[in-house]
Amino acid sequence: MAILPILEVPDPRLKTVSTPVETVDDDVRKLIDDMFDTMYAAPGIGLAAIQVGVPKRIVVMDLQEEEDEEGKPIRDPRVFINPEILDPAEEMSTYTEGCLSVPDQFADVDRPARCRVKWLDAQGEAHDEIFEGLFATCIQHEMDHLEGIVFIDHLSRLKRQMILKKLEKARKAAA
Ligand code: GNR
Ligand code: NI
């Protein structure tokens, strides 16, 4: 169990194309545990391994959409190893996205409204499912990280520069 430091833009490591996991072993499962600790502590709904500096094709997600009788979110941890996106819908949907690597900044991003995803779980078992809504948006956001892409890369140059400037300012104020 460990909370790992999260890389933030413009850290060049976030531009790395991550490599597939060859074998789902205990080292990979240890990393996944630490990624969940880091994601829940942040808090965030998803995290790609490269965000904690590990260039492997591993994503963890938990949308915590369900609540118990007391209104507390019920955890629904999901692991995606070597995920692949297939059959993205032509229909697009817009979501105001944020990213743990771009703290406190939000912007609208258009993405296919539905997609099929193939992946391996923490036991190395293969899965294949169709996702829509926030789930589809989030898995596509995480897949982008595996390709070295951050959501601000989908924005106009002007909007991206504005966000990078704001981050720089916020960091100076906090220093
Ligand atoms: O916590 C997160 N929230 C979020 C909101 C809208 C669209 C995507 C996300 S993912 C983000 C966590 C993160 O940075 N994952 O890479
Ligand atoms: Ni992100």
PDB file of N, CA and C and ligand atoms in Angstrom, residues 51 98-101 141-142 145, ligand 2:
ATOM      1  N   GLN A  51       0.994   8.071 -15.198  1.00  0.00           N
ATOM      2  CA  GLN A  51       0.788   9.230 -14.311  1.00  0.00           C
ATOM      3  C   GLN A  51       1.567   9.093 -12.999  1.00  0.00           C
ATOM      4  N   GLY A  98     -11.442  16.577 -16.449  1.00  0.00           N
ATOM      5  CA  GLY A  98     -10.335  17.038 -15.629  1.00  0.00           C
ATOM      6  C   GLY A  98      -9.300  15.939 -15.648  1.00  0.00           C
ATOM      7  N   CYS A  99      -8.142  16.188 -15.050  1.00  0.00           N
ATOM      8  CA  CYS A  99      -7.079  15.175 -15.051  1.00  0.00           C
ATOM      9  C   CYS A  99      -6.185  15.417 -13.847  1.00  0.00           C
ATOM     10  N   LEU A 100      -5.816  14.335 -13.173  1.00  0.00           N
ATOM     11  CA  LEU A 100      -4.954  14.476 -11.994  1.00  0.00           C
ATOM     12  C   LEU A 100      -3.586  15.037 -12.376  1.00  0.00           C
ATOM     13  N   SER A 101      -3.225  14.939 -13.658  1.00  0.00           N
ATOM     14  CA  SER A 101      -1.943  15.487 -14.119  1.00  0.00           C
ATOM     15  C   SER A 101      -2.072  16.931 -14.588  1.00  0.00           C
ATOM     16  N   HIS A 141     -10.122   8.594 -22.071  1.00  0.00           N
ATOM     17  CA  HIS A 141      -9.165   9.528 -21.453  1.00  0.00           C
ATOM     18  C   HIS A 141      -7.933   8.751 -20.963  1.00  0.00           C
ATOM     19  N   GLU A 142      -8.164   7.594 -20.339  1.00  0.00           N
ATOM     20  CA  GLU A 142      -7.047   6.780 -19.816  1.00  0.00           C
ATOM     21  C   GLU A 142      -6.236   6.154 -20.951  1.00  0.00           C
ATOM     22  N   HIS A 145      -3.724   8.486 -22.203  1.00  0.00           N
ATOM     23  CA  HIS A 145      -2.491   8.553 -21.395  1.00  0.00           C
ATOM     24  C   HIS A 145      -1.501   7.478 -21.840  1.00  0.00           C
TER      25      HIS A 145
HETATM   26 NI    NI B   2      -5.898  11.946 -16.734  1.00  0.00          NI
END
